[in-house]
């Protein structure tokens, strides 16, 4: 990374049988060293029309024991707390792997981004789909796309338009 860190949100792939929320908890612990509870979803995205990606909202399980990871390992070079206005001092192209932190952090802090509920049938259908598709051999491309489209339509019927993409 040119001898500079490239800041990013905790992220990664869903392991076999995991849901998005389980993966979010695991990835935040692995990359940031912080145990979290998922409290909602900020955005739903469908990459290449078939690969679901979501951005989850989380909070530390124990704020007093919330010490960011400082030891470099395979998962990350470490983590730290950062104030939103400190992000504005960094170069979006040189200092970040993507613009996500610059978009999501200020939007959450100032209340412009809504945190959407995950305790509903639509979100549970997404979680079930992700878990089941990672446990077994993928169905035919046609069946896979059909399954993703069905679940995505269910999400779009429950969540407002602003919950999708950005």
Short mmCIF file of C-alpha atoms in Angstrom, two decimals:
data_model
loop_
_atom_site.label_atom_id
_atom_site.label_comp_id
_atom_site.label_asym_id
_atom_site.label_seq_id
_atom_site.Cartn_x
_atom_site.Cartn_y
_atom_site.Cartn_z
CA UNK A 1 0.00 0.00 0.00
CA UNK A 2 2.90 2.35 -0.69
CA UNK A 3 4.09 2.25 2.95
CA UNK A 4 0.82 3.85 4.02
CA UNK A 5 -2.20 2.25 5.61
CA UNK A 6 -5.34 2.06 3.55
CA UNK A 7 -8.19 2.53 5.98
CA UNK A 8 -11.28 0.41 5.65
CA UNK A 9 -14.31 -0.86 7.51
CA UNK A 10 -14.09 -4.38 8.94
CA UNK A 11 -15.14 -6.55 6.01
CA UNK A 12 -14.77 -9.94 4.47
CA UNK A 13 -16.43 -12.97 3.07
CA UNK A 14 -19.09 -15.03 4.74
CA UNK A 15 -17.74 -18.40 5.92
CA UNK A 16 -19.60 -21.64 5.19
CA UNK A 17 -22.97 -21.65 6.93
CA UNK A 18 -22.62 -18.13 8.34
CA UNK A 19 -25.13 -15.35 8.05
CA UNK A 20 -24.17 -11.75 7.27
CA UNK A 21 -24.59 -10.76 10.92
CA UNK A 22 -22.44 -13.66 12.14
CA UNK A 23 -19.77 -12.74 9.60
CA UNK A 24 -19.94 -9.08 10.70
CA UNK A 25 -19.34 -10.01 14.33
CA UNK A 26 -16.50 -12.38 13.40
CA UNK A 27 -14.78 -9.98 10.98
CA UNK A 28 -14.91 -7.07 13.44
CA UNK A 29 -13.30 -9.23 16.12
CA UNK A 30 -10.66 -10.59 13.71
CA UNK A 31 -9.77 -7.29 12.09
CA UNK A 32 -10.51 -4.81 14.84
CA UNK A 33 -10.17 -6.87 18.02
CA UNK A 34 -13.55 -5.66 19.24
CA UNK A 35 -16.55 -7.78 20.19
CA UNK A 36 -19.68 -6.21 18.71
CA UNK A 37 -23.41 -6.67 18.48
CA UNK A 38 -25.05 -6.00 15.11
CA UNK A 39 -27.80 -3.42 15.58
CA UNK A 40 -29.00 -2.84 12.03
CA UNK A 41 -28.14 -2.45 8.39
CA UNK A 42 -27.06 0.76 6.64
CA UNK A 43 -27.09 -0.30 2.99
CA UNK A 44 -27.94 -3.19 0.72
CA UNK A 45 -26.00 -3.57 -2.53
CA UNK A 46 -26.21 -6.15 -5.27
CA UNK A 47 -22.92 -6.33 -7.15
CA UNK A 48 -23.06 -7.59 -10.73
CA UNK A 49 -26.79 -8.15 -10.09
CA UNK A 50 -26.09 -11.41 -8.26
CA UNK A 51 -23.68 -10.87 -5.34
CA UNK A 52 -25.30 -9.41 -2.23
CA UNK A 53 -23.20 -7.03 -0.15
CA UNK A 54 -24.46 -5.22 2.91
CA UNK A 55 -23.07 -2.68 5.35
CA UNK A 56 -24.06 -3.44 8.92
CA UNK A 57 -24.26 -1.16 11.94
CA UNK A 58 -22.68 -2.48 15.12
CA UNK A 59 -21.89 -1.38 18.63
CA UNK A 60 -19.33 -2.71 21.10
CA UNK A 61 -20.65 -5.40 23.43
CA UNK A 62 -18.64 -3.91 26.31
CA UNK A 63 -17.52 -0.30 25.86
CA UNK A 64 -15.16 -0.53 28.85
CA UNK A 65 -13.32 -3.52 27.34
CA UNK A 66 -13.21 -1.97 23.89
CA UNK A 67 -9.49 -1.88 23.10
CA UNK A 68 -8.79 -1.86 19.36
CA UNK A 69 -6.38 -4.43 17.99
CA UNK A 70 -2.77 -3.28 17.87
CA UNK A 71 -0.89 -6.44 16.85
CA UNK A 72 -0.31 -7.03 13.16
CA UNK A 73 -1.52 -10.39 11.86
CA UNK A 74 -2.98 -11.98 8.73
CA UNK A 75 -6.33 -10.21 9.25
CA UNK A 76 -5.14 -6.62 9.62
CA UNK A 77 -2.37 -4.25 10.57
CA UNK A 78 -4.42 -3.10 13.55
CA UNK A 79 -7.30 -0.80 14.26
CA UNK A 80 -8.09 2.40 16.12
CA UNK A 81 -10.92 4.74 16.97
CA UNK A 82 -11.10 7.79 14.77
CA UNK A 83 -13.22 10.92 14.97
CA UNK A 84 -15.26 11.65 11.87
CA UNK A 85 -13.68 15.08 11.39
CA UNK A 86 -10.22 13.42 11.39
CA UNK A 87 -11.28 11.46 8.30
CA UNK A 88 -11.67 14.73 6.44
CA UNK A 89 -7.95 15.43 6.93
CA UNK A 90 -7.02 12.33 4.91
CA UNK A 91 -6.82 11.96 1.15
CA UNK A 92 -9.80 9.88 -0.06
CA UNK A 93 -7.86 8.34 -2.95
CA UNK A 94 -4.51 7.73 -1.24
CA UNK A 95 -5.56 6.84 2.30
CA UNK A 96 -8.62 4.61 1.86
CA UNK A 97 -9.27 1.29 0.12
CA UNK A 98 -12.64 2.74 -0.86
CA UNK A 99 -14.78 5.76 -0.09
CA UNK A 100 -16.98 3.76 2.32
CA UNK A 101 -15.56 5.23 5.57
CA UNK A 102 -15.88 8.77 4.18
CA UNK A 103 -19.52 8.08 3.26
CA UNK A 104 -20.77 5.98 6.15
CA UNK A 105 -19.04 7.52 9.18
CA UNK A 106 -20.26 11.13 8.69
CA UNK A 107 -23.70 9.89 7.58
CA UNK A 108 -24.15 7.88 10.76
CA UNK A 109 -22.71 10.56 13.03
CA UNK A 110 -24.95 13.35 11.73
CA UNK A 111 -28.03 11.13 11.45
CA UNK A 112 -28.35 11.44 7.66
CA UNK A 113 -28.06 7.67 7.24
CA UNK A 114 -30.84 5.64 8.72
CA UNK A 115 -30.03 2.42 10.55
CA UNK A 116 -32.58 -0.10 9.30
CA UNK A 117 -34.15 -2.83 11.37
CA UNK A 118 -32.91 -6.41 10.90
CA UNK A 119 -35.60 -8.11 12.99
CA UNK A 120 -38.02 -8.83 10.16
CA UNK A 121 -38.91 -11.62 7.74
CA UNK A 122 -37.24 -9.94 4.76
CA UNK A 123 -33.85 -9.66 6.43
CA UNK A 124 -34.17 -13.17 7.85
CA UNK A 125 -34.83 -14.46 4.31
CA UNK A 126 -31.54 -12.86 3.24
CA UNK A 127 -29.69 -14.37 6.20
CA UNK A 128 -31.17 -17.80 5.48
CA UNK A 129 -30.26 -17.57 1.80
CA UNK A 130 -26.66 -16.58 2.50
CA UNK A 131 -26.22 -19.30 5.11
CA UNK A 132 -27.69 -22.02 2.92
CA UNK A 133 -25.83 -21.00 -0.24
CA UNK A 134 -22.48 -21.05 1.57
CA UNK A 135 -23.11 -24.50 3.04
CA UNK A 136 -23.54 -26.46 -0.14
CA UNK A 137 -22.52 -26.60 -3.73
CA UNK A 138 -24.10 -23.72 -5.56
CA UNK A 139 -27.19 -24.51 -7.58
CA UNK A 140 -27.21 -23.91 -11.31
CA UNK A 141 -26.56 -20.32 -12.30
CA UNK A 142 -30.21 -19.90 -13.26
CA UNK A 143 -31.45 -21.26 -9.89
CA UNK A 144 -28.92 -19.15 -7.98
CA UNK A 145 -29.94 -15.96 -9.77
CA UNK A 146 -33.62 -16.78 -9.28
CA UNK A 147 -33.08 -17.31 -5.54
CA UNK A 148 -31.15 -14.06 -5.14
CA UNK A 149 -33.76 -12.13 -7.16
CA UNK A 150 -36.64 -13.52 -5.01
CA UNK A 151 -34.94 -12.53 -1.77
CA UNK A 152 -33.91 -9.14 -3.18
CA UNK A 153 -37.51 -8.39 -4.19
CA UNK A 154 -38.62 -9.30 -0.67
CA UNK A 155 -36.05 -6.88 0.77
CA UNK A 156 -37.15 -4.13 -1.64
CA UNK A 157 -40.77 -4.63 -0.62
CA UNK A 158 -39.88 -4.09 3.05
CA UNK A 159 -37.10 -1.50 3.08
CA UNK A 160 -37.28 2.02 1.59
CA UNK A 161 -35.46 2.86 -1.63
CA UNK A 162 -32.77 4.75 0.34
CA UNK A 163 -31.65 1.46 1.94
CA UNK A 164 -30.23 0.30 -1.39
CA UNK A 165 -26.92 1.24 -3.02
CA UNK A 166 -25.26 4.63 -2.57
#
